[in-house]
CSV table of C-alpha atoms in Angstrom, one decimal:
chain,number,residue,atom,x,y,z
A,1,MET,CA,-138.9,9.2,82.9
A,2,THR,CA,-137.5,9.1,86.3
A,3,VAL,CA,-137.8,12.1,88.7
A,4,LEU,CA,-135.3,12.3,91.5
A,5,PHE,CA,-135.8,14.7,94.4
A,6,ASN,CA,-133.4,15.8,97.1
A,7,SER,CA,-132.8,18.6,99.6
A,8,THR,CA,-129.4,20.1,100.0
A,9,ASN,CA,-130.4,22.3,103.0
A,10,MET,CA,-133.3,24.0,104.7
A,11,ARG,CA,-133.0,27.0,102.3
A,12,ARG,CA,-132.7,25.1,99.0
A,13,ARG,CA,-134.9,22.3,97.7
A,14,SER,CA,-134.1,20.7,94.4
A,15,PHE,CA,-135.4,18.2,91.9
A,16,ILE,CA,-133.7,16.6,88.9
A,17,THR,CA,-135.5,15.1,86.0
A,18,LYS,CA,-134.0,12.3,84.0
A,19,THR,CA,-135.6,11.3,80.7
A,20,ALA,CA,-135.7,8.1,78.9
A,21,ALA,CA,-134.7,7.8,75.2
A,22,SER,CA,-138.3,7.6,74.0
A,23,SER,CA,-139.8,10.6,75.8
A,24,THR,CA,-138.8,13.6,77.8
A,25,LEU,CA,-140.3,16.0,80.3
A,26,LEU,CA,-141.4,18.3,77.5
A,27,GLY,CA,-141.9,15.8,74.8
A,28,LEU,CA,-139.1,16.9,72.6
A,29,GLY,CA,-136.9,13.7,72.5
A,30,GLY,CA,-134.7,11.9,74.9
A,31,LEU,CA,-131.6,13.2,76.9
A,32,ALA,CA,-129.6,11.5,79.5
A,33,LEU,CA,-128.9,13.6,82.6
A,34,ASN,CA,-125.5,13.2,84.2
A,35,SER,CA,-124.5,16.7,85.4
A,36,CYS,CA,-126.7,19.8,85.2
A,37,THR,CA,-123.7,22.0,85.1
A,38,THR,CA,-122.4,20.5,81.9
A,39,ILE,CA,-125.4,19.2,80.1
A,40,GLY,CA,-126.4,20.5,76.7
A,41,LYS,CA,-125.3,23.5,74.7
A,42,LYS,CA,-128.1,25.9,75.8
A,43,HIS,CA,-129.4,26.8,79.2
A,44,LEU,CA,-132.6,28.7,80.0
A,45,THR,CA,-133.5,29.8,83.6
A,46,ILE,CA,-137.0,30.8,84.6
A,47,LEU,CA,-137.4,32.6,87.9
A,48,HIS,CA,-140.8,33.2,89.5
A,49,THR,CA,-142.8,34.7,92.4
A,50,ASN,CA,-146.4,34.7,93.3
A,51,ASP,CA,-148.7,36.4,95.9
A,52,VAL,CA,-146.1,38.9,97.0
A,53,HIS,CA,-148.9,41.1,98.3
A,54,SER,CA,-146.9,44.4,98.6
A,55,HIS,CA,-144.3,42.9,100.9
A,56,ILE,CA,-141.3,45.0,100.2
A,57,ASP,CA,-139.4,44.9,103.5
A,58,PRO,CA,-138.2,41.7,105.3
A,59,PHE,CA,-140.4,40.5,108.1
A,60,PRO,CA,-139.5,41.9,111.5
A,61,SER,CA,-137.1,40.0,113.8
A,62,ASP,CA,-139.9,39.3,116.2
A,63,HIS,CA,-142.3,37.8,113.7
A,64,SER,CA,-143.6,34.5,115.0
A,65,ARG,CA,-143.2,32.6,111.7
A,66,TYR,CA,-141.1,34.6,109.2
A,67,ALA,CA,-138.6,36.5,111.4
A,68,ASN,CA,-136.1,38.3,109.2
A,69,LEU,CA,-137.2,36.5,106.0
A,70,GLY,CA,-138.1,38.0,102.6
A,71,GLY,CA,-137.6,41.5,101.4
A,72,LEU,CA,-137.3,42.8,97.9
A,73,ALA,CA,-133.7,43.9,98.3
A,74,ARG,CA,-132.7,40.3,99.0
A,75,ARG,CA,-134.7,39.0,96.1
A,76,ALA,CA,-133.0,41.6,93.8
A,77,SER,CA,-129.6,40.5,94.9
A,78,LEU,CA,-130.5,36.9,94.3
A,79,VAL,CA,-131.9,37.6,90.9
A,80,GLU,CA,-128.9,39.6,89.9
A,81,ARG,CA,-126.6,36.8,91.0
A,82,ILE,CA,-128.5,34.2,89.0
A,83,ARG,CA,-128.6,36.4,85.9
A,84,HIS,CA,-124.8,36.8,86.2
A,85,GLU,CA,-124.5,33.0,86.2
A,86,ASN,CA,-126.9,32.7,83.3
A,87,PRO,CA,-127.8,35.7,81.2
A,88,ASN,CA,-130.5,33.6,79.5
A,89,THR,CA,-133.0,34.2,82.4
A,90,LEU,CA,-136.6,35.2,82.5
A,91,LEU,CA,-138.4,36.5,85.6
A,92,PHE,CA,-142.2,36.1,86.0
A,93,ASP,CA,-144.9,36.7,88.7
A,94,ALA,CA,-148.2,34.8,89.0
A,95,GLY,CA,-150.4,37.6,90.4
A,96,ASP,CA,-151.6,39.3,93.6
A,97,ILE,CA,-148.8,41.8,93.4
A,98,PHE,CA,-151.0,44.3,95.4
A,99,GLN,CA,-152.6,44.5,98.8
A,100,GLY,CA,-151.1,43.4,102.2
A,101,THR,CA,-149.0,46.2,103.6
A,102,PRO,CA,-149.3,50.0,104.1
A,103,TYR,CA,-147.2,50.5,100.9
A,104,PHE,CA,-150.2,49.6,98.9
A,105,ASN,CA,-152.6,51.6,101.1
A,106,PHE,CA,-150.4,54.8,100.6
A,107,TYR,CA,-149.1,54.4,97.0
A,108,GLY,CA,-151.8,52.2,95.4
A,109,GLY,CA,-149.4,49.9,93.7
A,110,GLU,CA,-147.0,52.5,92.2
A,111,LEU,CA,-144.1,51.3,94.4
A,112,GLU,CA,-144.7,47.7,93.6
A,113,PHE,CA,-144.7,48.2,89.9
A,114,LYS,CA,-141.7,50.5,90.0
A,115,LEU,CA,-139.6,48.0,92.0
A,116,MET,CA,-140.6,45.1,89.8
A,117,SER,CA,-139.5,47.1,86.9
A,118,MET,CA,-136.2,47.8,88.5
A,119,LEU,CA,-135.8,44.0,89.0
A,120,LYS,CA,-136.6,43.7,85.3
A,121,TYR,CA,-139.5,41.3,85.6
A,122,ASP,CA,-140.4,40.1,82.1
A,123,ALA,CA,-144.2,39.5,82.7
A,124,ALA,CA,-146.8,39.1,85.3
A,125,THR,CA,-150.4,37.8,85.3
A,126,ILE,CA,-153.3,39.5,87.1
A,127,GLY,CA,-154.6,38.3,90.5
A,128,ASN,CA,-157.9,39.1,92.1
A,129,HIS,CA,-156.2,41.5,94.6
A,130,ASP,CA,-154.7,43.5,91.8
A,131,PHE,CA,-158.3,44.9,91.3
A,132,ASP,CA,-158.4,46.1,94.9
A,133,ASN,CA,-158.2,49.8,93.9
A,134,GLY,CA,-160.5,49.1,91.0
A,135,ILE,CA,-159.7,48.8,87.3
A,136,ASP,CA,-159.1,52.5,87.2
A,137,GLY,CA,-156.6,52.1,90.0
A,138,LEU,CA,-154.8,49.4,88.0
A,139,LEU,CA,-154.8,51.6,85.0
A,140,ALA,CA,-153.3,54.5,87.0
A,141,GLN,CA,-150.2,52.3,87.8
A,142,MET,CA,-149.6,51.0,84.3
A,143,PRO,CA,-147.1,53.7,83.4
A,144,HIS,CA,-144.9,52.4,86.2
A,145,ALA,CA,-144.9,48.8,84.9
A,146,GLN,CA,-142.0,48.2,82.5
A,147,PHE,CA,-143.0,44.6,82.0
A,148,GLU,CA,-145.9,42.9,80.3
A,149,LEU,CA,-149.2,42.2,82.0
A,150,ILE,CA,-150.6,39.0,80.4
A,151,SER,CA,-154.0,37.4,80.9
A,152,ALA,CA,-155.8,35.3,78.3
A,153,ASN,CA,-159.1,34.8,80.1
A,154,TYR,CA,-159.9,38.3,81.3
A,155,ASP,CA,-161.5,40.2,78.4
A,156,PHE,CA,-160.9,43.9,79.0
A,157,THR,CA,-162.6,45.0,75.7
A,158,ASN,CA,-165.1,47.4,77.3
A,159,THR,CA,-162.9,48.7,80.0
A,160,VAL,CA,-160.2,51.3,80.4
A,161,MET,CA,-157.6,48.5,80.3
A,162,ASP,CA,-158.5,47.6,76.8
A,163,GLY,CA,-155.4,47.0,74.7
A,164,LEU,CA,-153.0,47.1,77.7
A,165,VAL,CA,-153.1,43.4,78.6
A,166,LYS,CA,-151.9,40.7,76.2
A,167,PRO,CA,-153.1,37.1,76.2
A,168,TYR,CA,-149.6,35.9,75.8
A,169,GLN,CA,-146.0,36.9,75.1
A,170,THR,CA,-143.2,35.1,73.3
A,171,TYR,CA,-139.5,35.4,73.9
A,172,LEU,CA,-136.6,34.2,71.7
A,173,ILE,CA,-133.5,33.5,73.8
A,174,ASP,CA,-130.4,31.8,72.3
A,175,GLY,CA,-132.5,30.3,69.6
A,176,ILE,CA,-135.1,28.9,72.0
A,177,LYS,CA,-138.6,30.2,71.7
A,178,ILE,CA,-140.7,30.5,74.9
A,179,GLY,CA,-144.4,31.2,74.9
A,180,VAL,CA,-146.0,32.5,78.1
A,181,TYR,CA,-149.7,33.0,78.7
A,182,GLY,CA,-151.7,34.1,81.7
A,183,LEU,CA,-154.9,32.8,83.4
A,184,GLY,CA,-156.9,34.5,86.2
A,185,ILE,CA,-159.4,33.2,88.7
A,186,ALA,CA,-163.2,34.0,88.5
A,187,LEU,CA,-163.7,37.5,89.9
A,188,ASP,CA,-167.3,37.1,90.9
A,189,GLY,CA,-167.4,36.5,94.7
A,190,LEU,CA,-163.8,37.6,95.2
A,191,VAL,CA,-164.0,41.1,93.8
A,192,THR,CA,-167.0,43.4,93.9
A,193,LYS,CA,-168.4,44.2,90.5
A,194,LYS,CA,-167.8,48.0,90.9
A,195,LEU,CA,-164.1,47.3,91.0
A,196,TYR,CA,-163.6,45.1,88.0
A,197,LYS,CA,-166.6,46.7,86.1
A,198,GLU,CA,-167.0,45.3,82.6
A,199,THR,CA,-164.1,42.9,82.7
A,200,GLN,CA,-165.3,39.5,81.4
A,201,TYR,CA,-164.1,36.2,82.8
A,202,GLU,CA,-163.8,33.3,80.4
A,203,HIS,CA,-163.3,29.7,81.5
A,204,PRO,CA,-159.6,29.1,81.8
A,205,TYR,CA,-159.5,25.6,80.5
A,206,ASN,CA,-161.1,26.5,77.2
A,207,VAL,CA,-158.9,29.5,76.8
A,208,ALA,CA,-155.8,27.5,77.7
A,209,PHE,CA,-156.6,24.9,75.0
A,210,ASP,CA,-156.8,27.7,72.3
A,211,ILE,CA,-153.7,29.6,73.4
A,212,GLU,CA,-151.4,26.7,73.8
A,213,ARG,CA,-152.3,25.4,70.4
A,214,ARG,CA,-151.6,28.8,69.0
A,215,LEU,CA,-148.3,29.0,70.7
A,216,LYS,CA,-147.3,25.5,69.6
A,217,ASN,CA,-148.6,25.4,66.0
A,218,GLU,CA,-148.5,29.0,64.9
A,219,GLU,CA,-145.8,30.6,67.1
A,220,HIS,CA,-143.7,27.4,67.0
A,221,CYS,CA,-142.6,27.7,70.6
A,222,ASP,CA,-140.2,25.2,72.1
A,223,ILE,CA,-141.5,25.7,75.7
A,224,ILE,CA,-144.9,26.9,76.8
A,225,VAL,CA,-145.4,28.4,80.2
A,226,CYS,CA,-148.7,29.3,82.0
A,227,LEU,CA,-148.7,32.0,84.6
A,228,SER,CA,-151.8,31.0,86.6
A,229,HIS,CA,-153.7,32.7,89.4
A,230,LEU,CA,-156.3,29.9,89.6
A,231,GLY,CA,-155.0,28.2,92.7
A,232,TYR,CA,-153.1,24.9,93.1
A,233,ASP,CA,-155.7,22.2,93.9
A,234,TYR,CA,-159.4,22.3,95.1
A,235,ASP,CA,-159.7,18.5,95.5
A,236,GLY,CA,-161.3,17.9,92.1
A,237,ASN,CA,-164.1,20.4,92.6
A,238,PRO,CA,-165.4,20.8,89.0
A,239,ASN,CA,-166.7,24.3,89.7
A,240,ARG,CA,-163.3,25.6,90.7
A,241,PRO,CA,-160.6,25.3,88.0
A,242,ASP,CA,-157.1,24.8,89.4
A,243,ASP,CA,-153.6,24.1,88.3
A,244,VAL,CA,-153.7,20.4,88.9
A,245,ARG,CA,-156.7,19.9,86.6
A,246,LEU,CA,-155.3,22.4,84.1
A,247,ALA,CA,-152.1,20.4,83.8
A,248,GLN,CA,-154.1,17.2,83.2
A,249,LYS,CA,-156.3,18.8,80.6
A,250,THR,CA,-153.7,20.6,78.4
A,251,SER,CA,-151.7,19.2,75.6
A,252,TYR,CA,-148.7,21.5,75.0
A,253,THR,CA,-148.1,23.5,78.2
A,254,ASN,CA,-144.8,22.4,79.8
A,255,LEU,CA,-144.8,24.5,83.0
A,256,ILE,CA,-147.5,26.0,85.1
A,257,ILE,CA,-146.4,28.7,87.6
A,258,GLY,CA,-149.2,29.1,90.0
A,259,GLY,CA,-150.6,31.5,92.6
A,260,HIS,CA,-153.7,32.4,94.7
A,261,THR,CA,-153.7,29.6,97.2
A,262,HIS,CA,-150.3,30.6,98.7
A,263,THR,CA,-149.2,27.0,98.3
A,264,PHE,CA,-145.5,26.2,99.0
A,265,LEU,CA,-144.3,23.2,97.1
A,266,GLU,CA,-141.0,21.7,98.3
A,267,LYS,CA,-140.6,20.4,94.8
A,268,PRO,CA,-142.5,21.1,91.6
A,269,HIS,CA,-145.4,18.6,91.1
A,270,VAL,CA,-145.0,16.5,88.0
A,271,LEU,CA,-148.3,15.5,86.3
A,272,ASN,CA,-149.2,14.0,83.0
A,273,ASN,CA,-151.2,16.0,80.5
A,274,LYS,CA,-154.0,14.5,78.4
A,275,MET,CA,-151.4,13.2,75.9
A,276,GLY,CA,-149.5,11.4,78.6
A,277,MET,CA,-146.6,13.9,78.7
A,278,PRO,CA,-145.3,15.3,81.9
A,279,VAL,CA,-146.1,18.9,83.0
A,280,LEU,CA,-144.4,20.7,85.9
A,281,VAL,CA,-146.6,22.7,88.3
A,282,ASN,CA,-144.9,24.9,90.8
A,283,GLN,CA,-145.9,27.6,93.4
A,284,VAL,CA,-143.6,29.2,96.0
A,285,GLY,CA,-145.9,30.3,98.8
A,286,CYS,CA,-146.4,34.0,99.3
A,287,TYR,CA,-145.1,37.4,100.5
A,288,GLY,CA,-141.8,37.1,98.5
A,289,LEU,CA,-140.4,34.6,101.0
A,290,ASN,CA,-139.2,32.3,98.2
A,291,LEU,CA,-138.0,32.5,94.6
A,292,GLY,CA,-138.8,29.7,92.3
A,293,ARG,CA,-136.1,28.6,89.8
A,294,ILE,CA,-136.5,26.2,86.8
A,295,ASP,CA,-133.5,25.5,84.6
A,296,PHE,CA,-134.0,24.0,81.1
A,297,TYR,CA,-131.1,22.4,79.4
A,298,PHE,CA,-131.1,21.8,75.6
A,299,ASP,CA,-128.8,19.7,73.5
A,300,ALA,CA,-128.1,20.4,69.8
A,301,SER,CA,-131.4,18.7,68.9
A,302,LYS,CA,-133.4,20.6,71.5
A,303,HIS,CA,-133.8,17.5,73.6
A,304,ILE,CA,-134.5,18.8,77.1
A,305,SER,CA,-133.7,18.1,80.8
A,306,VAL,CA,-134.9,20.1,83.7
A,307,ASP,CA,-133.5,21.1,87.1
A,308,GLY,CA,-135.5,23.1,89.6
A,309,ILE,CA,-135.1,24.6,93.1
A,310,SER,CA,-137.1,26.8,95.4
A,311,ILE,CA,-134.8,29.2,97.2
A,312,SER,CA,-135.7,31.0,100.5
A,313,VAL,CA,-135.1,34.7,100.3
């Protein structure tokens, strides 16, 4: 497999993956990549955000780093345009939807969930800051979320959120089955016990092994995606699970969409899983400044090539 990266301008960063005949990015056979606009018969687009932190308006014109950047209205226009180009599009968020502007202080997350619903997000995982109004505060906003909250390693059994959070969700689009599961960071030390109450944290690696096997062998998914709020890389610290180690330890996960560390990757990081197959890991910074885009192209035999960009909003 050869991975070629290029930059078309300061607002658009892209990568193109070319696969050899004996293996592909996702382990489903070989496919030569000549033109991403013509390749294959099926095309799936995955869009993603992370750590938006209640940033709904663009940054002010006098901001020292992000002047006039971001804003939900711009993201909405961008998402609408991409969906018009390819109706086979999914939109995800990797957590920390709440906390960071007065919108959260005044409305407690209601506005964030309503606007995400208007953008037709398909699913989001739960970040540590999404507990900042307590688990009861999260419950109070659930009627405004017309998208799935998914987390496989937070056990809400003995809480008011019991039954409202799924470990994973599957989507069938144009004959392609996509499995998506969520993972959250350890809450102890980040969130006070009185806020998350009886929520139980399970080690994400162990949970990921179980869920991805289920999605592959029982649900028969063609692509498996993890929405992770673990953080990108903690330099191999065994006590802090992260996306880099997760990718290396899994067997069937094809794409990890990350959050928590506010890491901006100019291009998705390509790692090998424990079976020697490539996994994409991506994260697009924070505050809604960027929108991640991953395009999967399938030929008639479901051989896959991938093209990805990170777009400034």
